[in-house]
């Protein structure tokens, strides 16, 4: 029986982690079958060894990652996928990245994102406090810049998402000029929000009050987007504990 979905050769790795720089990489193939290497990401280009008759080497290049987030892409070869992950030049930083607060009391968090093309290239910044990474039944705060592809105006907006993790509290995002005043869902209240830029960095500061319904350990996630490609996944940046009052 011939099973075409079964890998017909072995690869030197199933995943590669690269720095943010533009660079070359390679994957060694060992087997007895012909295979064709294909890139599934626009920033990964097969430069040599696209067709391997049996054993050989696939060489590829990646462009510089100028975005504020890590990015991942796949190279398909020998009926299997090799994951390529490329770091950003400056990883996102959340401050504080750990600690505790009391339900009902004010707590400030600051997220710093950097983009090699400048702070204005960052079109979205999200903070997510969640028990399990879900965007529902969580405290999810999102900033949309004036340059965001989905923002037709010339002002920034901030959103606290409702308990369902899909719709905005109050039915719409709030212009940043009208900073939120006690916008809340069942998990938290957003009492203040601000954005500052300096050079290639964008800093968002959110003042949050966690509710008594959100007592216990939380995971903290964030993401930034430069409007290129699809919206990236959230990146785990720390943990927090909400204590009972």
PDB file of C-alpha atoms in Angstrom:
ATOM      1  CA  UNK A   1       0.000   0.000   0.000  1.00  0.00           C
ATOM      2  CA  UNK A   2       1.328   3.443  -0.948  1.00  0.00           C
ATOM      3  CA  UNK A   3       0.444   6.162   1.560  1.00  0.00           C
ATOM      4  CA  UNK A   4       1.103   9.549  -0.014  1.00  0.00           C
ATOM      5  CA  UNK A   5       0.389  11.371   3.252  1.00  0.00           C
ATOM      6  CA  UNK A   6       3.293   9.608   4.994  1.00  0.00           C
ATOM      7  CA  UNK A   7       6.678  11.413   5.065  1.00  0.00           C
ATOM      8  CA  UNK A   8       9.000   9.746   2.561  1.00  0.00           C
ATOM      9  CA  UNK A   9      12.235  11.190   3.962  1.00  0.00           C
ATOM     10  CA  UNK A  10      13.659  12.616   7.142  1.00  0.00           C
ATOM     11  CA  UNK A  11      14.562  16.258   7.653  1.00  0.00           C
ATOM     12  CA  UNK A  12      17.404  17.632   9.748  1.00  0.00           C
ATOM     13  CA  UNK A  13      14.884  19.556  11.841  1.00  0.00           C
ATOM     14  CA  UNK A  14      11.143  20.006  12.257  1.00  0.00           C
ATOM     15  CA  UNK A  15      11.484  23.619  13.370  1.00  0.00           C
ATOM     16  CA  UNK A  16      14.008  26.449  13.154  1.00  0.00           C
ATOM     17  CA  UNK A  17      14.201  29.609  15.269  1.00  0.00           C
ATOM     18  CA  UNK A  18      15.830  32.620  13.613  1.00  0.00           C
ATOM     19  CA  UNK A  19      16.809  36.118  14.646  1.00  0.00           C
ATOM     20  CA  UNK A  20      15.041  39.167  13.216  1.00  0.00           C
ATOM     21  CA  UNK A  21      17.720  39.777  10.556  1.00  0.00           C
ATOM     22  CA  UNK A  22      17.364  38.944   6.864  1.00  0.00           C
ATOM     23  CA  UNK A  23      19.323  35.732   6.421  1.00  0.00           C
ATOM     24  CA  UNK A  24      19.755  32.344   4.753  1.00  0.00           C
ATOM     25  CA  UNK A  25      18.921  28.939   6.188  1.00  0.00           C
ATOM     26  CA  UNK A  26      18.987  25.322   5.136  1.00  0.00           C
ATOM     27  CA  UNK A  27      17.247  22.012   5.748  1.00  0.00           C
ATOM     28  CA  UNK A  28      18.936  18.692   5.016  1.00  0.00           C
ATOM     29  CA  UNK A  29      16.808  15.926   3.479  1.00  0.00           C
ATOM     30  CA  UNK A  30      17.654  12.223   3.806  1.00  0.00           C
ATOM     31  CA  UNK A  31      15.545   9.646   1.980  1.00  0.00           C
ATOM     32  CA  UNK A  32      14.904   7.700  -1.182  1.00  0.00           C
ATOM     33  CA  UNK A  33      12.052   9.616  -2.754  1.00  0.00           C
ATOM     34  CA  UNK A  34      11.752  12.746  -4.851  1.00  0.00           C
ATOM     35  CA  UNK A  35      10.316  15.783  -3.095  1.00  0.00           C
ATOM     36  CA  UNK A  36       9.543  19.397  -3.881  1.00  0.00           C
ATOM     37  CA  UNK A  37      10.109  22.173  -1.346  1.00  0.00           C
ATOM     38  CA  UNK A  38       7.522  24.949  -1.147  1.00  0.00           C
ATOM     39  CA  UNK A  39       7.212  27.990   1.087  1.00  0.00           C
ATOM     40  CA  UNK A  40       3.846  28.788   2.643  1.00  0.00           C
ATOM     41  CA  UNK A  41       4.898  32.277   3.787  1.00  0.00           C
ATOM     42  CA  UNK A  42       5.578  35.359   1.670  1.00  0.00           C
ATOM     43  CA  UNK A  43       8.688  36.225   3.723  1.00  0.00           C
ATOM     44  CA  UNK A  44      10.320  32.805   3.142  1.00  0.00           C
ATOM     45  CA  UNK A  45      11.806  32.107  -0.308  1.00  0.00           C
ATOM     46  CA  UNK A  46      13.248  28.791  -1.477  1.00  0.00           C
ATOM     47  CA  UNK A  47      16.574  29.698  -3.115  1.00  0.00           C
ATOM     48  CA  UNK A  48      18.075  26.263  -3.899  1.00  0.00           C
ATOM     49  CA  UNK A  49      17.104  22.620  -3.728  1.00  0.00           C
ATOM     50  CA  UNK A  50      13.451  23.198  -4.508  1.00  0.00           C
ATOM     51  CA  UNK A  51      13.402  19.786  -6.185  1.00  0.00           C
ATOM     52  CA  UNK A  52      15.252  17.017  -4.328  1.00  0.00           C
ATOM     53  CA  UNK A  53      15.531  13.634  -6.069  1.00  0.00           C
ATOM     54  CA  UNK A  54      16.362  11.723  -2.877  1.00  0.00           C
ATOM     55  CA  UNK A  55      18.759  13.206  -0.327  1.00  0.00           C
ATOM     56  CA  UNK A  56      19.891  16.817  -0.556  1.00  0.00           C
ATOM     57  CA  UNK A  57      19.686  20.284   0.935  1.00  0.00           C
ATOM     58  CA  UNK A  58      16.951  22.874   0.688  1.00  0.00           C
ATOM     59  CA  UNK A  59      18.238  26.427   1.057  1.00  0.00           C
ATOM     60  CA  UNK A  60      15.939  29.337   1.821  1.00  0.00           C
ATOM     61  CA  UNK A  61      16.073  33.018   2.645  1.00  0.00           C
ATOM     62  CA  UNK A  62      13.952  35.137   4.974  1.00  0.00           C
ATOM     63  CA  UNK A  63      13.410  38.879   4.954  1.00  0.00           C
ATOM     64  CA  UNK A  64      14.038  40.973   8.071  1.00  0.00           C
ATOM     65  CA  UNK A  65      11.232  40.891  10.603  1.00  0.00           C
ATOM     66  CA  UNK A  66      10.490  44.566  11.218  1.00  0.00           C
ATOM     67  CA  UNK A  67       7.217  43.892  13.066  1.00  0.00           C
ATOM     68  CA  UNK A  68       6.708  44.037  16.858  1.00  0.00           C
ATOM     69  CA  UNK A  69       5.904  40.314  17.123  1.00  0.00           C
ATOM     70  CA  UNK A  70       7.484  36.946  16.356  1.00  0.00           C
ATOM     71  CA  UNK A  71       6.230  35.400  13.126  1.00  0.00           C
ATOM     72  CA  UNK A  72       5.944  31.811  11.962  1.00  0.00           C
ATOM     73  CA  UNK A  73       5.808  30.196   8.532  1.00  0.00           C
ATOM     74  CA  UNK A  74       6.077  26.736   7.028  1.00  0.00           C
ATOM     75  CA  UNK A  75       8.247  25.062   4.429  1.00  0.00           C
ATOM     76  CA  UNK A  76       6.694  21.909   2.991  1.00  0.00           C
ATOM     77  CA  UNK A  77       9.140  19.255   1.866  1.00  0.00           C
ATOM     78  CA  UNK A  78       9.169  15.438   1.710  1.00  0.00           C
ATOM     79  CA  UNK A  79       5.453  15.339   2.622  1.00  0.00           C
ATOM     80  CA  UNK A  80       5.974  17.154   5.893  1.00  0.00           C
ATOM     81  CA  UNK A  81       6.164  20.677   7.265  1.00  0.00           C
ATOM     82  CA  UNK A  82       9.154  22.435   8.796  1.00  0.00           C
ATOM     83  CA  UNK A  83       8.204  25.379  10.997  1.00  0.00           C
ATOM     84  CA  UNK A  84      10.268  28.577  10.713  1.00  0.00           C
ATOM     85  CA  UNK A  85       9.934  31.075  13.574  1.00  0.00           C
ATOM     86  CA  UNK A  86      11.546  34.498  13.370  1.00  0.00           C
ATOM     87  CA  UNK A  87      11.940  36.782  16.360  1.00  0.00           C
ATOM     88  CA  UNK A  88      11.240  40.528  16.286  1.00  0.00           C
ATOM     89  CA  UNK A  89      14.180  42.909  16.662  1.00  0.00           C
ATOM     90  CA  UNK A  90      12.769  44.045  20.013  1.00  0.00           C
ATOM     91  CA  UNK A  91      10.370  41.667  21.822  1.00  0.00           C
ATOM     92  CA  UNK A  92       7.216  43.053  23.487  1.00  0.00           C
ATOM     93  CA  UNK A  93       7.637  43.983  27.154  1.00  0.00           C
ATOM     94  CA  UNK A  94       4.864  44.036  29.771  1.00  0.00           C
ATOM     95  CA  UNK A  95       5.458  45.846  33.059  1.00  0.00           C
ATOM     96  CA  UNK A  96       4.813  44.481  35.589  1.00  0.00           C
ATOM     97  CA  UNK A  97       5.141  40.949  34.196  1.00  0.00           C
ATOM     98  CA  UNK A  98       4.140  39.278  37.449  1.00  0.00           C
ATOM     99  CA  UNK A  99       2.636  40.117  40.804  1.00  0.00           C
ATOM    100  CA  UNK A 100      -0.690  40.398  42.548  1.00  0.00           C
ATOM    101  CA  UNK A 101      -3.424  42.902  43.288  1.00  0.00           C
ATOM    102  CA  UNK A 102      -6.615  42.951  45.307  1.00  0.00           C
ATOM    103  CA  UNK A 103     -10.006  42.737  43.619  1.00  0.00           C
ATOM    104  CA  UNK A 104     -11.591  46.160  43.475  1.00  0.00           C
ATOM    105  CA  UNK A 105      -8.289  48.022  43.607  1.00  0.00           C
ATOM    106  CA  UNK A 106      -6.565  49.975  40.846  1.00  0.00           C
ATOM    107  CA  UNK A 107      -3.622  48.344  38.988  1.00  0.00           C
ATOM    108  CA  UNK A 108      -1.615  49.853  36.140  1.00  0.00           C
ATOM    109  CA  UNK A 109      -0.013  47.841  33.311  1.00  0.00           C
ATOM    110  CA  UNK A 110       2.301  49.144  30.603  1.00  0.00           C
ATOM    111  CA  UNK A 111       2.940  47.383  27.293  1.00  0.00           C
ATOM    112  CA  UNK A 112       5.895  48.464  25.141  1.00  0.00           C
ATOM    113  CA  UNK A 113       6.025  47.452  21.474  1.00  0.00           C
ATOM    114  CA  UNK A 114       8.736  48.306  18.966  1.00  0.00           C
ATOM    115  CA  UNK A 115       8.753  48.298  15.171  1.00  0.00           C
ATOM    116  CA  UNK A 116      11.868  48.757  13.049  1.00  0.00           C
ATOM    117  CA  UNK A 117       9.869  51.011  10.719  1.00  0.00           C
ATOM    118  CA  UNK A 118       8.830  53.335  13.546  1.00  0.00           C
ATOM    119  CA  UNK A 119       6.091  53.521  16.147  1.00  0.00           C
ATOM    120  CA  UNK A 120       3.581  54.797  13.572  1.00  0.00           C
ATOM    121  CA  UNK A 121       3.825  51.425  11.812  1.00  0.00           C
ATOM    122  CA  UNK A 122       2.182  49.720  14.806  1.00  0.00           C
ATOM    123  CA  UNK A 123      -1.531  49.747  14.052  1.00  0.00           C
ATOM    124  CA  UNK A 124      -2.896  47.656  16.925  1.00  0.00           C
ATOM    125  CA  UNK A 125      -1.892  46.794  20.497  1.00  0.00           C
ATOM    126  CA  UNK A 126      -3.806  44.295  22.639  1.00  0.00           C
ATOM    127  CA  UNK A 127      -3.632  43.282  26.293  1.00  0.00           C
ATOM    128  CA  UNK A 128      -5.393  40.126  27.474  1.00  0.00           C
ATOM    129  CA  UNK A 129      -5.844  38.894  31.037  1.00  0.00           C
ATOM    130  CA  UNK A 130      -7.299  35.397  30.980  1.00  0.00           C
ATOM    131  CA  UNK A 131      -7.427  32.229  33.040  1.00  0.00           C
ATOM    132  CA  UNK A 132      -6.752  29.951  30.065  1.00  0.00           C
ATOM    133  CA  UNK A 133      -5.890  32.134  27.065  1.00  0.00           C
ATOM    134  CA  UNK A 134      -9.500  32.429  25.945  1.00  0.00           C
ATOM    135  CA  UNK A 135     -10.715  35.859  24.858  1.00  0.00           C
ATOM    136  CA  UNK A 136     -14.160  35.125  26.320  1.00  0.00           C
ATOM    137  CA  UNK A 137     -14.780  35.632  30.052  1.00  0.00           C
ATOM    138  CA  UNK A 138     -11.559  37.645  30.119  1.00  0.00           C
ATOM    139  CA  UNK A 139     -10.267  41.201  30.399  1.00  0.00           C
ATOM    140  CA  UNK A 140      -9.307  42.069  26.809  1.00  0.00           C
ATOM    141  CA  UNK A 141      -8.255  45.628  25.978  1.00  0.00           C
ATOM    142  CA  UNK A 142      -7.452  46.664  22.403  1.00  0.00           C
ATOM    143  CA  UNK A 143      -5.979  49.856  20.959  1.00  0.00           C
ATOM    144  CA  UNK A 144      -6.562  50.640  17.264  1.00  0.00           C
ATOM    145  CA  UNK A 145      -4.301  53.336  15.827  1.00  0.00           C
ATOM    146  CA  UNK A 146      -5.319  55.893  13.183  1.00  0.00           C
ATOM    147  CA  UNK A 147      -3.234  53.917  10.661  1.00  0.00           C
ATOM    148  CA  UNK A 148      -5.033  50.619  11.223  1.00  0.00           C
ATOM    149  CA  UNK A 149      -6.441  49.166   7.956  1.00  0.00           C
ATOM    150  CA  UNK A 150      -9.868  48.903   9.571  1.00  0.00           C
ATOM    151  CA  UNK A 151      -9.881  52.472  10.931  1.00  0.00           C
ATOM    152  CA  UNK A 152     -11.191  54.969   8.403  1.00  0.00           C
ATOM    153  CA  UNK A 153     -10.845  57.949  10.740  1.00  0.00           C
ATOM    154  CA  UNK A 154      -7.829  59.940  11.899  1.00  0.00           C
ATOM    155  CA  UNK A 155      -8.097  59.193  15.617  1.00  0.00           C
ATOM    156  CA  UNK A 156      -7.164  56.165  17.698  1.00  0.00           C
ATOM    157  CA  UNK A 157      -9.725  53.987  19.464  1.00  0.00           C
ATOM    158  CA  UNK A 158      -9.678  51.819  22.573  1.00  0.00           C
ATOM    159  CA  UNK A 159     -11.969  48.883  23.275  1.00  0.00           C
ATOM    160  CA  UNK A 160     -12.771  46.773  26.306  1.00  0.00           C
ATOM    161  CA  UNK A 161     -14.378  43.613  25.013  1.00  0.00           C
ATOM    162  CA  UNK A 162     -17.531  42.178  26.544  1.00  0.00           C
ATOM    163  CA  UNK A 163     -17.782  38.818  28.301  1.00  0.00           C
ATOM    164  CA  UNK A 164     -18.314  37.033  24.978  1.00  0.00           C
ATOM    165  CA  UNK A 165     -14.883  38.178  23.766  1.00  0.00           C
ATOM    166  CA  UNK A 166     -16.369  39.350  20.467  1.00  0.00           C
ATOM    167  CA  UNK A 167     -18.276  42.598  20.932  1.00  0.00           C
ATOM    168  CA  UNK A 168     -17.234  45.893  22.476  1.00  0.00           C
ATOM    169  CA  UNK A 169     -18.526  46.987  25.850  1.00  0.00           C
ATOM    170  CA  UNK A 170     -21.072  49.697  25.064  1.00  0.00           C
ATOM    171  CA  UNK A 171     -21.419  48.471  21.484  1.00  0.00           C
ATOM    172  CA  UNK A 172     -18.501  50.379  19.953  1.00  0.00           C
ATOM    173  CA  UNK A 173     -14.880  51.371  20.429  1.00  0.00           C
ATOM    174  CA  UNK A 174     -14.187  54.647  22.215  1.00  0.00           C
ATOM    175  CA  UNK A 175     -12.128  57.431  20.611  1.00  0.00           C
ATOM    176  CA  UNK A 176      -8.852  57.738  22.497  1.00  0.00           C
ATOM    177  CA  UNK A 177      -9.569  61.445  23.003  1.00  0.00           C
ATOM    178  CA  UNK A 178     -12.565  60.366  25.122  1.00  0.00           C
ATOM    179  CA  UNK A 179     -10.606  58.083  27.458  1.00  0.00           C
ATOM    180  CA  UNK A 180     -12.813  55.360  28.964  1.00  0.00           C
ATOM    181  CA  UNK A 181     -14.392  56.093  32.313  1.00  0.00           C
ATOM    182  CA  UNK A 182     -15.216  52.869  34.101  1.00  0.00           C
ATOM    183  CA  UNK A 183     -15.981  50.806  31.014  1.00  0.00           C
ATOM    184  CA  UNK A 184     -16.383  47.327  32.474  1.00  0.00           C
ATOM    185  CA  UNK A 185     -17.357  43.702  31.910  1.00  0.00           C
ATOM    186  CA  UNK A 186     -17.739  40.940  34.495  1.00  0.00           C
ATOM    187  CA  UNK A 187     -13.982  40.488  34.861  1.00  0.00           C
ATOM    188  CA  UNK A 188     -12.554  43.999  34.994  1.00  0.00           C
ATOM    189  CA  UNK A 189     -13.061  47.714  34.610  1.00  0.00           C
ATOM    190  CA  UNK A 190     -10.870  49.881  32.387  1.00  0.00           C
ATOM    191  CA  UNK A 191     -10.546  53.155  34.265  1.00  0.00           C
ATOM    192  CA  UNK A 192      -7.855  54.915  32.224  1.00  0.00           C
ATOM    193  CA  UNK A 193      -5.886  54.348  29.026  1.00  0.00           C
ATOM    194  CA  UNK A 194      -3.125  56.274  27.282  1.00  0.00           C
ATOM    195  CA  UNK A 195      -0.728  55.895  24.347  1.00  0.00           C
ATOM    196  CA  UNK A 196       2.748  57.378  23.953  1.00  0.00           C
ATOM    197  CA  UNK A 197       5.236  57.046  21.108  1.00  0.00           C
ATOM    198  CA  UNK A 198       8.969  57.631  21.023  1.00  0.00           C
ATOM    199  CA  UNK A 199      11.157  56.694  18.074  1.00  0.00           C
ATOM    200  CA  UNK A 200      10.278  53.137  17.101  1.00  0.00           C
ATOM    201  CA  UNK A 201       8.417  52.391  20.354  1.00  0.00           C
ATOM    202  CA  UNK A 202       4.726  52.558  21.188  1.00  0.00           C
ATOM    203  CA  UNK A 203       3.774  52.403  24.860  1.00  0.00           C
ATOM    204  CA  UNK A 204       0.212  51.766  25.989  1.00  0.00           C
ATOM    205  CA  UNK A 205      -0.732  52.189  29.631  1.00  0.00           C
ATOM    206  CA  UNK A 206      -3.929  50.642  30.956  1.00  0.00           C
ATOM    207  CA  UNK A 207      -5.325  51.189  34.442  1.00  0.00           C
ATOM    208  CA  UNK A 208      -7.457  48.222  35.405  1.00  0.00           C
ATOM    209  CA  UNK A 209      -9.613  47.181  38.348  1.00  0.00           C
ATOM    210  CA  UNK A 210     -10.204  43.428  38.496  1.00  0.00           C
ATOM    211  CA  UNK A 211     -13.561  42.257  39.822  1.00  0.00           C
ATOM    212  CA  UNK A 212     -14.234  39.809  42.654  1.00  0.00           C
ATOM    213  CA  UNK A 213     -15.458  37.358  39.984  1.00  0.00           C
ATOM    214  CA  UNK A 214     -11.913  37.271  38.577  1.00  0.00           C
ATOM    215  CA  UNK A 215     -10.155  36.263  41.806  1.00  0.00           C
ATOM    216  CA  UNK A 216      -7.371  33.715  41.328  1.00  0.00           C
ATOM    217  CA  UNK A 217      -4.387  33.151  39.024  1.00  0.00           C
ATOM    218  CA  UNK A 218      -4.406  34.825  35.603  1.00  0.00           C
ATOM    219  CA  UNK A 219      -2.185  34.614  32.534  1.00  0.00           C
ATOM    220  CA  UNK A 220      -1.184  37.839  30.799  1.00  0.00           C
ATOM    221  CA  UNK A 221      -0.895  38.040  27.019  1.00  0.00           C
ATOM    222  CA  UNK A 222      -0.191  40.779  24.499  1.00  0.00           C
ATOM    223  CA  UNK A 223       0.208  41.335  20.791  1.00  0.00           C
ATOM    224  CA  UNK A 224       1.058  44.105  18.379  1.00  0.00           C
ATOM    225  CA  UNK A 225       0.301  44.364  14.679  1.00  0.00           C
ATOM    226  CA  UNK A 226       1.802  46.406  11.872  1.00  0.00           C
ATOM    227  CA  UNK A 227      -1.150  45.885   9.531  1.00  0.00           C
ATOM    228  CA  UNK A 228       0.821  43.468   7.310  1.00  0.00           C
ATOM    229  CA  UNK A 229      -0.533  39.961   6.823  1.00  0.00           C
ATOM    230  CA  UNK A 230      -2.941  38.461   9.314  1.00  0.00           C
ATOM    231  CA  UNK A 231      -3.369  39.538  12.921  1.00  0.00           C
ATOM    232  CA  UNK A 232      -0.772  37.651  15.021  1.00  0.00           C
ATOM    233  CA  UNK A 233      -1.600  35.328  17.899  1.00  0.00           C
ATOM    234  CA  UNK A 234      -1.331  36.519  21.476  1.00  0.00           C
ATOM    235  CA  UNK A 235       2.066  36.081  23.129  1.00  0.00           C
ATOM    236  CA  UNK A 236       2.261  34.973  26.767  1.00  0.00           C
ATOM    237  CA  UNK A 237       4.157  37.656  28.724  1.00  0.00           C
ATOM    238  CA  UNK A 238       3.542  36.872  32.382  1.00  0.00           C
ATOM    239  CA  UNK A 239       1.199  35.895  35.178  1.00  0.00           C
ATOM    240  CA  UNK A 240      -0.870  37.740  37.735  1.00  0.00           C
ATOM    241  CA  UNK A 241      -2.903  36.846  40.800  1.00  0.00           C
ATOM    242  CA  UNK A 242      -6.070  38.599  41.875  1.00  0.00           C
ATOM    243  CA  UNK A 243      -6.636  38.275  45.628  1.00  0.00           C
ATOM    244  CA  UNK A 244      -9.921  38.609  47.452  1.00  0.00           C
ATOM    245  CA  UNK A 245     -10.594  41.944  49.085  1.00  0.00           C
TER     246      UNK A 245
END
